[in-house]
Amino acid sequence: MSYLSPALSALATLPDLELREIERVNGFAEVLCPRDLTTVQVEAWMDWADSLPRDLPAGATELSANPEEDAFDGAMAGYAHRLAQWGLRLGYFPDAKTAAEFADMLGMTLLAGLAAPTIGLKSSGHRVHPTAGDRLPAAAETAPLFLDDHAGRNAINQLLIEARASALAAATQTRLAQALDEITSAIDRSEGEQRASLKHNPALARAAARARRFGASDAVIARQIQLSQGMAPADWSRVAATAQKSSRFRAVIGERDLLAAGDPSAVLAAETALETGTLNVVFAPQDAEAIEAQNFAARAAINVERFISDDGVFAVDAFIDGVTLWTQALDIEAAVGFSATLDDSLRRAATRPLALTLAGLGEAIMRHGLSLGEPAGIDLATHIFALFEAAAVHASASLAAHLAPYDNFAVDKAEQTDRLSQRLYRITALKGPAEIKSAALDLTQTALKLTKKTGLRNAQVTALFDDAELALRLGAGLGDKGVGALLTVMETEDGVFVPTIKPCVIRGLSSISHSWGDVRQILLGNRSLIDAPHINVAALKSQGLSEFEINRLEAALLTASSLAEVFSVRHIDAAFIQDIWGLSESDLSDPAFNLLSVMGFSETEIQEADIHIFGHKNPEALRLVSDQVYQLLSPPGRKAQIHLRQSIESLIDAPATTPFPLTWDQGVVDVMKIYSLAASSGLRAVSVLRADPPPDFKLDIPDIEDAPKRPIPEPVIEKAAPRVIEKIVERERSRTKLPDRRKGYIQKAGVGGHKVYIHTGEYEDGSIGEIFIDMHKEGAAFRSLMNNFAIAISIGLQYGVPLEEFVDAYVFTRFEPAGPVTGNDRVKSATSILDYIFRELAISYLDRDDLSNADPDELNADGLGQGYFHGDTLPETDDVPSNAMPASQLISKGFARGTATDNLVVVPFGNRKKQDAVNPAFEKDDVEER
């Protein structure tokens, strides 16, 4: 087999390299890197290079010289060389020439930005040595966690406790580090022999007292004072920065119907997911195993955007070759890489899981003039992932035929072949680009035949995950993420970052016959004070700014993102600001200081000028161009994201671990809504990640003085009075019976296939006073029990027990029958018969729409439905007759479901005349007509 693919070689062209000086922890370093990478990307690649293991098999020799071997000090070529040497030693390649071709092509794809691996572990990790032949114990079995199981909830609760403890420790550590660093700062700002004296340096005394309040011992404070006097003081800020959250994925299994119904068992999972950001709720045990396997799987990403030409042509053959190449590279990495724990290394050796994903999907779709928020874009993305999965699983099956399947394949054979068969059926049902679909079908059919014959090399190959560091190095989002920001930065030779529009945006606009100039004003703004509303050159000169200050502000506008950033002491001299506006140093150091407000500009004026200069921050402004442009460039909504993920997850091996983003102020209720939507949409897994609060967030806590202590009165000796030992107040209990002729409604429904009839009785004011429950075709004991339960509830209601108490007591109770609800337009699923009954009563009589789990858009606003005579109107009358009666006496409040009936009356305009009653013929016709 030759790895020198002509199609892939045509895309893996080497970029222009340049020597760049990069600031590192220990100083500056010169590195040869691609010219089109930003400094931040170069730093990320250098961090990846520092993490690479350097081990080689015994007797390894140089394979070949690579033209790119000096890039990043040879890190990319070294990575490819190491995998090729181990692959040659383990039998992946027949000879050194083939191994050298593999290394050359792998290094070229790295340097060209076609693919990249994640940061792995150095040799300090755990590994089952691939050639030692050691006899090792089997990995410990891990029991899956279930939401409805006591042990599972305890494990999740422990995760929540650990996350909160870690967050508190990190916050305390950060404050303590800042306080200790302030000790050094207080000494550095002072002069004289007594600058390190707590008695003579007030700033030092305040810093030491603050450090003591945050938990620093006096010995630590004294040591910090010593080190700050001409020595190298301890840098506590770096110590605090090392505290990080765990990034290990955890999975818990929930019942899809219960989560769709908003079952409270998921509240604990929602809280834990918000605190940790790593908890995944899944709905099947095999998906829980796949989530756990991603903790030790070898991971990488293919940049699909690079496989699309400027004219929108997708390089199918090159893409297949690239996926095949990197599947084999990751399989070698699975054999020789290191894991975090011994158990992880044992599981890795047994199942050889891989996590290969795509990057740049949103950019690739946008190049075609489509969006991931519209059906056409989702359809194209699904086809690309189908081809991606087909190429990867075909490569795994080919490796198993050449080498051997993973250890546990014999046990999993039926499941694996069934999964491939279902995938083949799904690809057949796709309707899209014929070339992509045909290639995906051919590869999947071949892979299925090989799997039945020789097995699979890996238990799983493809996945959807998120890795911020890997996304930064590739310059694109991972998995099913959209484009995200529409702007990028262009770095000048002086190291200045200038914002510009992404190439995929320009190409996408061209595909829909628009120019990037149509959106330049909206996305980038004018970047100049000339002709700006309110805050312009003339207005600033009237405020006392000279040409010198205005020119500096103009230059700063090119790289800034807001006016508040420009109009600050970074671009205007602090002494100049103090002289012109009479401000003090404390005013300038106030975090809430706004120079534009000091100048007299209002919030509205500042906002209008900011939009003119820097563009709109709200995507809705794109509608000013056209709805088509807005559809292309606006981010997809939550329902579109879930639809896309559901389509992709049905075609790949592992469920998605990419979390749905939440804003920093969203809570458990928002997570429960996402859980419910994901469960009802058929997703295999769901996780959330809450953003950090903004740096300038601050609570407006009022200053309230401590409550004064109440003086202790002197004892006064008085004449003893008789004490009241106990006072009992008994409330009168009376039963309010229903009228003999009463209104109500009957609701027929099915819960988990069991028919339930609810019949209510109401008082004259519309409040409920009794219920009857009928269940047909059930056992006599169960029916009798439900009848007597209804009697007990009715008696309670008539004695004044609020319906709210019964609702709170019985909603979310769980027992069979349970499941989907039919025949009710507001309740679509229930956890038990009682859950359904009291959901229905709460919606109808208490207006508890939060207990409804149906789509409100499909409901009629009046709660009555359309009815048989929908659209008929009552005859218009000038006056209401005196014999009219309130509608509430005839219309059931429960049947109307909260619709106000107090302002309605029943007009007896339809009464028959007396003379009509004596005419039998007329009476017959009247009855037939009615």
GROMACS .gro file of N, CA and C in nm, residues 451-585:
model
  405
  451THR      N    1  -1.611  -0.656   0.843
  451THR     CA    2  -1.641  -0.671   0.985
  451THR      C    3  -1.697  -0.810   1.014
  452LYS      N    4  -1.786  -0.858   0.928
  452LYS     CA    5  -1.840  -0.992   0.947
  452LYS      C    6  -1.734  -1.099   0.933
  453LYS      N    7  -1.633  -1.071   0.853
  453LYS     CA    8  -1.530  -1.172   0.825
  453LYS      C    9  -1.414  -1.165   0.923
  454THR      N   10  -1.356  -1.046   0.942
  454THR     CA   11  -1.233  -1.034   1.024
  454THR      C   12  -1.247  -0.938   1.141
  455GLY      N   13  -1.358  -0.865   1.151
  455GLY     CA   14  -1.378  -0.781   1.268
  455GLY      C   15  -1.338  -0.636   1.247
  456LEU      N   16  -1.337  -0.561   1.357
  456LEU     CA   17  -1.297  -0.420   1.360
  456LEU      C   18  -1.176  -0.404   1.449
  457ARG      N   19  -1.089  -0.313   1.409
  457ARG     CA   20  -0.969  -0.287   1.487
  457ARG      C   21  -0.999  -0.205   1.612
  458ASN      N   22  -1.105  -0.126   1.608
  458ASN     CA   23  -1.136  -0.033   1.717
  458ASN      C   24  -1.282  -0.046   1.757
  459ALA      N   25  -1.309  -0.037   1.888
  459ALA     CA   26  -1.447  -0.043   1.935
  459ALA      C   27  -1.526   0.078   1.889
  460GLN      N   28  -1.461   0.191   1.875
  460GLN     CA   29  -1.524   0.311   1.821
  460GLN      C   30  -1.415   0.395   1.753
  461VAL      N   31  -1.454   0.468   1.650
  461VAL     CA   32  -1.357   0.542   1.570
  461VAL      C   33  -1.388   0.691   1.569
  462THR      N   34  -1.514   0.726   1.549
  462THR     CA   35  -1.551   0.866   1.532
  462THR      C   36  -1.626   0.917   1.654
  463ALA      N   37  -1.624   1.049   1.673
  463ALA     CA   38  -1.689   1.109   1.790
  463ALA      C   39  -1.714   1.256   1.762
  464LEU      N   40  -1.792   1.317   1.849
  464LEU     CA   41  -1.815   1.462   1.850
  464LEU      C   42  -1.770   1.515   1.985
  465PHE      N   43  -1.662   1.588   1.987
  465PHE     CA   44  -1.612   1.644   2.113
  465PHE      C   45  -1.564   1.786   2.089
  466ASP      N   46  -1.539   1.856   2.197
  466ASP     CA   47  -1.491   1.993   2.189
  466ASP      C   48  -1.357   2.003   2.260
  467ASP      N   49  -1.264   2.074   2.200
  467ASP     CA   50  -1.132   2.094   2.256
  467ASP      C   51  -1.086   2.233   2.212
  468ALA      N   52  -1.086   2.328   2.306
  468ALA     CA   53  -1.056   2.467   2.271
  468ALA      C   54  -0.914   2.482   2.218
  469GLU      N   55  -0.819   2.408   2.274
  469GLU     CA   56  -0.680   2.419   2.230
  469GLU      C   57  -0.662   2.365   2.089
  470LEU      N   58  -0.725   2.251   2.059
  470LEU     CA   59  -0.717   2.195   1.924
  470LEU      C   60  -0.788   2.285   1.823
  471ALA      N   61  -0.903   2.340   1.860
  471ALA     CA   62  -0.975   2.432   1.771
  471ALA      C   63  -0.891   2.557   1.743
  472LEU      N   64  -0.817   2.604   1.843
  472LEU     CA   65  -0.732   2.721   1.822
  472LEU      C   66  -0.621   2.691   1.723
  473ARG      N   67  -0.558   2.574   1.735
  473ARG     CA   68  -0.448   2.541   1.643
  473ARG      C   69  -0.498   2.526   1.500
  474LEU      N   70  -0.617   2.469   1.480
  474LEU     CA   71  -0.671   2.452   1.346
  474LEU      C   72  -0.743   2.577   1.295
  475GLY      N   73  -0.778   2.667   1.386
  475GLY     CA   74  -0.848   2.788   1.346
  475GLY      C   75  -0.992   2.765   1.304
  476ALA      N   76  -1.058   2.663   1.362
  476ALA     CA   77  -1.197   2.630   1.326
  476ALA      C   78  -1.260   2.554   1.442
  477GLY      N   79  -1.393   2.564   1.452
  477GLY     CA   80  -1.464   2.491   1.555
  477GLY      C   81  -1.469   2.342   1.525
  478LEU      N   82  -1.486   2.261   1.630
  478LEU     CA   83  -1.486   2.114   1.617
  478LEU      C   84  -1.628   2.060   1.615
  479GLY      N   85  -1.642   1.941   1.558
  479GLY     CA   86  -1.768   1.870   1.560
  479GLY      C   87  -1.876   1.940   1.481
  480ASP      N   88  -1.993   1.957   1.544
  480ASP     CA   89  -2.107   2.017   1.475
  480ASP      C   90  -2.121   2.165   1.505
  481LYS      N   91  -2.015   2.228   1.550
  481LYS     CA   92  -2.022   2.370   1.580
  481LYS      C   93  -2.030   2.452   1.453
  482GLY      N   94  -2.101   2.565   1.463
  482GLY     CA   95  -2.112   2.656   1.351
  482GLY      C   96  -1.989   2.744   1.338
  483VAL      N   97  -2.002   2.846   1.258
  483VAL     CA   98  -1.888   2.935   1.232
  483VAL      C   99  -1.850   3.013   1.356
  484GLY      N  100  -1.947   3.047   1.439
  484GLY     CA  101  -1.916   3.128   1.556
  484GLY      C  102  -1.898   3.274   1.517
  485ALA      N  103  -1.784   3.331   1.553
  485ALA     CA  104  -1.757   3.471   1.519
  485ALA      C  105  -1.737   3.485   1.369
  486LEU      N  106  -1.793   3.591   1.311
  486LEU     CA  107  -1.780   3.616   1.169
  486LEU      C  108  -1.653   3.691   1.135
  487LEU      N  109  -1.585   3.740   1.238
  487LEU     CA  110  -1.462   3.816   1.218
  487LEU      C  111  -1.343   3.736   1.268
  488THR      N  112  -1.230   3.761   1.208
  488THR     CA  113  -1.104   3.706   1.254
  488THR      C  114  -1.005   3.822   1.262
  489VAL      N  115  -0.880   3.793   1.291
  489VAL     CA  116  -0.780   3.898   1.301
  489VAL      C  117  -0.668   3.872   1.203
  490MET      N  118  -0.612   3.978   1.154
  490MET     CA  119  -0.497   3.971   1.065
  490MET      C  120  -0.380   4.040   1.136
  491GLU      N  121  -0.271   3.969   1.151
  491GLU     CA  122  -0.157   4.022   1.225
  491GLU      C  123  -0.060   4.090   1.129
  492THR      N  124  -0.026   4.215   1.159
  492THR     CA  125   0.069   4.289   1.077
  492THR      C  126   0.211   4.252   1.115
  493GLU      N  127   0.308   4.303   1.038
  493GLU     CA  128   0.449   4.274   1.068
  493GLU      C  129   0.492   4.330   1.202
  494ASP      N  130   0.423   4.432   1.249
  494ASP     CA  131   0.455   4.492   1.378
  494ASP      C  132   0.386   4.419   1.494
  495GLY      N  133   0.316   4.312   1.466
  495GLY     CA  134   0.247   4.238   1.570
  495GLY      C  135   0.114   4.297   1.611
  496VAL      N  136   0.056   4.385   1.528
  496VAL     CA  137  -0.072   4.446   1.558
  496VAL      C  138  -0.182   4.361   1.494
  497PHE      N  139  -0.287   4.334   1.571
  497PHE     CA  140  -0.397   4.252   1.523
  497PHE      C  141  -0.510   4.342   1.473
  498VAL      N  142  -0.541   4.329   1.346
  498VAL     CA  143  -0.645   4.410   1.283
  498VAL      C  144  -0.762   4.318   1.251
  499PRO      N  145  -0.884   4.352   1.296
  499PRO     CA  146  -1.000   4.266   1.266
  499PRO      C  147  -1.034   4.268   1.118
  500THR      N  148  -1.077   4.153   1.069
  500THR     CA  149  -1.118   4.141   0.930
  500THR      C  150  -1.223   4.033   0.919
  501ILE      N  151  -1.292   4.027   0.806
  501ILE     CA  152  -1.399   3.929   0.785
  501ILE      C  153  -1.338   3.795   0.745
  502LYS      N  154  -1.394   3.686   0.797
  502LYS     CA  155  -1.343   3.553   0.768
  502LYS      C  156  -1.358   3.520   0.619
  503PRO      N  157  -1.263   3.444   0.563
  503PRO     CA  158  -1.274   3.407   0.421
  503PRO      C  159  -1.400   3.328   0.389
  504CYS      N  160  -1.445   3.241   0.482
  504CYS     CA  161  -1.566   3.162   0.454
  504CYS      C  162  -1.689   3.251   0.444
  505VAL      N  163  -1.691   3.363   0.518
  505VAL     CA  164  -1.803   3.457   0.509
  505VAL      C  165  -1.804   3.523   0.371
  506ILE      N  166  -1.687   3.565   0.325
  506ILE     CA  167  -1.676   3.629   0.194
  506ILE      C  168  -1.718   3.532   0.084
  507ARG      N  169  -1.672   3.406   0.095
  507ARG     CA  170  -1.707   3.306  -0.006
  507ARG      C  171  -1.856   3.273  -0.001
  508GLY      N  172  -1.913   3.265   0.120
  508GLY     CA  173  -2.055   3.235   0.132
  508GLY      C  174  -2.142   3.345   0.075
  509LEU      N  175  -2.104   3.470   0.099
  509LEU     CA  176  -2.179   3.582   0.042
  509LEU      C  177  -2.172   3.580  -0.110
  510SER      N  178  -2.056   3.545  -0.163
  510SER     CA  179  -2.043   3.537  -0.309
  510SER      C  180  -2.132   3.427  -0.366
  511SER      N  181  -2.150   3.319  -0.291
  511SER     CA  182  -2.233   3.208  -0.339
  511SER      C  183  -2.380   3.247  -0.349
  512ILE      N  184  -2.422   3.346  -0.270
  512ILE     CA  185  -2.561   3.390  -0.277
  512ILE      C  186  -2.571   3.527  -0.346
  513SER      N  187  -2.470   3.557  -0.428
  513SER     CA  188  -2.469   3.678  -0.510
  513SER      C  189  -2.467   3.806  -0.428
  514HIS      N  190  -2.390   3.806  -0.321
  514HIS     CA  191  -2.370   3.926  -0.240
  514HIS      C  192  -2.220   3.951  -0.227
  515SER      N  193  -2.184   4.074  -0.203
  515SER     CA  194  -2.045   4.111  -0.182
  515SER      C  195  -2.020   4.134  -0.034
  516TRP      N  196  -1.894   4.111   0.009
  516TRP     CA  197  -1.863   4.133   0.149
  516TRP      C  198  -1.877   4.280   0.186
  517GLY      N  199  -1.875   4.367   0.085
  517GLY     CA  200  -1.897   4.508   0.112
  517GLY      C  201  -2.038   4.537   0.161
  518ASP      N  202  -2.133   4.446   0.130
  518ASP     CA  203  -2.270   4.466   0.175
  518ASP      C  204  -2.282   4.455   0.328
  519VAL      N  205  -2.193   4.380   0.390
  519VAL     CA  206  -2.203   4.360   0.535
  519VAL      C  207  -2.085   4.422   0.609
  520ARG      N  208  -1.995   4.487   0.536
  520ARG     CA  209  -1.876   4.542   0.603
  520ARG      C  210  -1.913   4.643   0.710
  521GLN      N  211  -2.004   4.734   0.678
  521GLN     CA  212  -2.044   4.837   0.773
  521GLN      C  213  -2.107   4.775   0.897
  522ILE      N  214  -2.186   4.670   0.878
  522ILE     CA  215  -2.254   4.607   0.991
  522ILE      C  216  -2.158   4.529   1.078
  523LEU      N  217  -2.063   4.458   1.016
  523LEU     CA  218  -1.974   4.371   1.092
  523LEU      C  219  -1.851   4.444   1.144
  524LEU      N  220  -1.793   4.531   1.064
  524LEU     CA  221  -1.667   4.597   1.100
  524LEU      C  222  -1.686   4.742   1.142
  525GLY      N  223  -1.787   4.810   1.092
  525GLY     CA  224  -1.803   4.952   1.119
  525GLY      C  225  -1.709   5.035   1.033
  526ASN      N  226  -1.708   5.167   1.057
  526ASN     CA  227  -1.623   5.257   0.978
  526ASN      C  228  -1.482   5.271   1.033
  527ARG      N  229  -1.464   5.238   1.163
  527ARG     CA  230  -1.332   5.245   1.226
  527ARG      C  231  -1.271   5.385   1.216
  528SER      N  232  -1.353   5.486   1.226
  528SER     CA  233  -1.303   5.624   1.217
  528SER      C  234  -1.400   5.716   1.289
  529LEU      N  235  -1.347   5.825   1.345
  529LEU     CA  236  -1.428   5.927   1.410
  529LEU      C  237  -1.490   6.024   1.310
  530ILE      N  238  -1.441   6.020   1.187
  530ILE     CA  239  -1.493   6.110   1.084
  530ILE      C  240  -1.637   6.071   1.051
  531ASP      N  241  -1.724   6.169   1.054
  531ASP     CA  242  -1.867   6.153   1.023
  531ASP      C  243  -1.940   6.063   1.123
  532ALA      N  244  -1.877   6.033   1.237
  532ALA     CA  245  -1.946   5.953   1.339
  532ALA      C  246  -2.052   6.037   1.407
  533PRO      N  247  -2.165   5.979   1.443
  533PRO     CA  248  -2.267   6.057   1.512
  533PRO      C  249  -2.225   6.090   1.655
  534HIS      N  250  -2.248   6.215   1.695
  534HIS     CA  251  -2.228   6.263   1.831
  534HIS      C  252  -2.079   6.271   1.869
  535ILE      N  253  -2.009   6.160   1.864
  535ILE     CA  254  -1.868   6.156   1.906
  535ILE      C  255  -1.781   6.158   1.781
  536ASN      N  256  -1.745   6.275   1.736
  536ASN     CA  257  -1.665   6.292   1.615
  536ASN      C  258  -1.554   6.393   1.641
  537VAL      N  259  -1.480   6.425   1.536
  537VAL     CA  260  -1.364   6.512   1.551
  537VAL      C  261  -1.405   6.648   1.604
  538ALA      N  262  -1.510   6.706   1.548
  538ALA     CA  263  -1.552   6.839   1.591
  538ALA      C  264  -1.596   6.838   1.737
  539ALA      N  265  -1.673   6.736   1.777
  539ALA     CA  266  -1.719   6.729   1.915
  539ALA      C  267  -1.604   6.711   2.013
  540LEU      N  268  -1.503   6.634   1.974
  540LEU     CA  269  -1.389   6.612   2.063
  540LEU      C  270  -1.302   6.737   2.075
  541LYS      N  271  -1.289   6.812   1.966
  541LYS     CA  272  -1.213   6.936   1.975
  541LYS      C  273  -1.283   7.036   2.066
  542SER      N  274  -1.415   7.037   2.062
  542SER     CA  275  -1.488   7.126   2.152
  542SER      C  276  -1.473   7.086   2.298
  543GLN      N  277  -1.435   6.959   2.322
  543GLN     CA  278  -1.411   6.913   2.457
  543GLN      C  279  -1.269   6.942   2.505
  544GLY      N  280  -1.184   6.996   2.417
  544GLY     CA  281  -1.048   7.032   2.456
  544GLY      C  282  -0.942   6.937   2.408
  545LEU      N  283  -0.975   6.836   2.326
  545LEU     CA  284  -0.874   6.745   2.274
  545LEU      C  285  -0.805   6.808   2.154
  546SER      N  286  -0.676   6.790   2.148
  546SER     CA  287  -0.597   6.845   2.038
  546SER      C  288  -0.586   6.744   1.926
  547GLU      N  289  -0.522   6.786   1.815
  547GLU     CA  290  -0.501   6.695   1.702
  547GLU      C  291  -0.417   6.575   1.743
  548PHE      N  292  -0.325   6.593   1.835
  548PHE     CA  293  -0.238   6.484   1.879
  548PHE      C  294  -0.320   6.373   1.944
  549GLU      N  295  -0.407   6.410   2.041
  549GLU     CA  296  -0.489   6.309   2.108
  549GLU      C  297  -0.586   6.243   2.010
  550ILE      N  298  -0.646   6.324   1.920
  550ILE     CA  299  -0.743   6.269   1.826
  550ILE      C  300  -0.676   6.170   1.731
  551ASN      N  301  -0.554   6.199   1.687
  551ASN     CA  302  -0.482   6.106   1.599
  551ASN      C  303  -0.452   5.975   1.671
  552ARG      N  304  -0.418   5.984   1.798
  552ARG     CA  305  -0.394   5.861   1.874
  552ARG      C  306  -0.521   5.778   1.887
  553LEU      N  307  -0.632   5.847   1.908
  553LEU     CA  308  -0.759   5.775   1.917
  553LEU      C  309  -0.796   5.710   1.784
  554GLU      N  310  -0.772   5.782   1.674
  554GLU     CA  311  -0.800   5.726   1.541
  554GLU      C  312  -0.719   5.599   1.517
  555ALA      N  313  -0.592   5.601   1.556
  555ALA     CA  314  -0.508   5.483   1.537
  555ALA      C  315  -0.556   5.366   1.623
  556ALA      N  316  -0.606   5.397   1.743
  556ALA     CA  317  -0.652   5.289   1.832
  556ALA      C  318  -0.781   5.226   1.784
  557LEU      N  319  -0.860   5.299   1.704
  557LEU     CA  320  -0.988   5.245   1.658
  557LEU      C  321  -0.971   5.123   1.567
  558LEU      N  322  -0.856   5.110   1.502
  558LEU     CA  323  -0.835   5.001   1.407
  558LEU      C  324  -0.832   4.865   1.475
  559THR      N  325  -0.784   4.862   1.599
  559THR     CA  326  -0.767   4.734   1.668
  559THR      C  327  -0.859   4.717   1.788
  560ALA      N  328  -0.930   4.821   1.829
  560ALA     CA  329  -1.015   4.813   1.947
  560ALA      C  330  -1.150   4.749   1.913
  561SER      N  331  -1.231   4.726   2.016
  561SER     CA  332  -1.363   4.667   1.996
  561SER      C  333  -1.475   4.750   2.054
  562SER      N  334  -1.442   4.860   2.125
  562SER     CA  335  -1.546   4.946   2.181
  562SER      C  336  -1.486   5.083   2.209
  563LEU      N  337  -1.573   5.182   2.220
  563LEU     CA  338  -1.529   5.319   2.250
  563LEU      C  339  -1.475   5.329   2.392
  564ALA      N  340  -1.534   5.253   2.484
  564ALA     CA  341  -1.484   5.257   2.621
  564ALA      C  342  -1.339   5.211   2.630
  565GLU      N  343  -1.301   5.117   2.543
  565GLU     CA  344  -1.162   5.070   2.539
  565GLU      C  345  -1.069   5.176   2.484
  566VAL      N  346  -1.117   5.256   2.390
  566VAL     CA  347  -1.032   5.358   2.327
  566VAL      C  348  -1.017   5.481   2.416
  567PHE      N  349  -1.128   5.530   2.469
  567PHE     CA  350  -1.125   5.651   2.551
  567PHE      C  351  -1.089   5.613   2.694
  568SER      N  352  -0.962   5.585   2.714
  568SER     CA  353  -0.911   5.544   2.844
  568SER      C  354  -0.767   5.592   2.857
  569VAL      N  355  -0.709   5.569   2.973
  569VAL     CA  356  -0.572   5.615   3.000
  569VAL      C  357  -0.470   5.540   2.915
  570ARG      N  358  -0.512   5.432   2.848
  570ARG     CA  359  -0.419   5.361   2.761
  570ARG      C  360  -0.386   5.442   2.636
  571HIS      N  361  -0.478   5.530   2.596
  571HIS     CA  362  -0.458   5.605   2.472
  571HIS      C  363  -0.459   5.756   2.494
  572ILE      N  364  -0.504   5.802   2.611
  572ILE     CA  365  -0.499   5.944   2.645
  572ILE      C  366  -0.421   5.957   2.775
  573ASP      N  367  -0.329   6.049   2.779
  573ASP     CA  368  -0.243   6.065   2.895
  573ASP      C  369  -0.327   6.094   3.020
  574ALA      N  370  -0.295   6.025   3.130
  574ALA     CA  371  -0.372   6.042   3.252
  574ALA      C  372  -0.363   6.184   3.306
  575ALA      N  373  -0.244   6.245   3.297
  575ALA     CA  374  -0.230   6.383   3.346
  575ALA      C  375  -0.315   6.479   3.263
  576PHE      N  376  -0.325   6.453   3.133
  576PHE     CA  377  -0.408   6.536   3.046
  576PHE      C  378  -0.555   6.527   3.088
  577ILE      N  379  -0.601   6.405   3.119
  577ILE     CA  380  -0.740   6.387   3.161
  577ILE      C  381  -0.766   6.458   3.293
  578GLN      N  382  -0.670   6.448   3.385
  578GLN     CA  383  -0.688   6.513   3.514
  578GLN      C  384  -0.693   6.665   3.500
  579ASP      N  385  -0.609   6.719   3.415
  579ASP     CA  386  -0.605   6.865   3.398
  579ASP      C  387  -0.732   6.917   3.331
  580ILE      N  388  -0.781   6.848   3.227
  580ILE     CA  389  -0.896   6.897   3.151
  580ILE      C  390  -1.025   6.883   3.232
  581TRP      N  391  -1.044   6.768   3.297
  581TRP     CA  392  -1.172   6.743   3.363
  581TRP      C  393  -1.163   6.743   3.515
  582GLY      N  394  -1.046   6.776   3.568
  582GLY     CA  395  -1.033   6.790   3.713
  582GLY      C  396  -1.057   6.662   3.790
  583LEU      N  397  -1.004   6.551   3.742
  583LEU     CA  398  -1.024   6.422   3.808
  583LEU      C  399  -0.903   6.385   3.892
  584SER      N  400  -0.924   6.297   3.986
  584SER     CA  401  -0.816   6.249   4.072
  584SER      C  402  -0.772   6.110   4.028
  585GLU      N  403  -0.664   6.061   4.089
  585GLU     CA  404  -0.616   5.927   4.055
  585GLU      C  405  -0.717   5.820   4.095
   0.00000   0.00000   0.00000
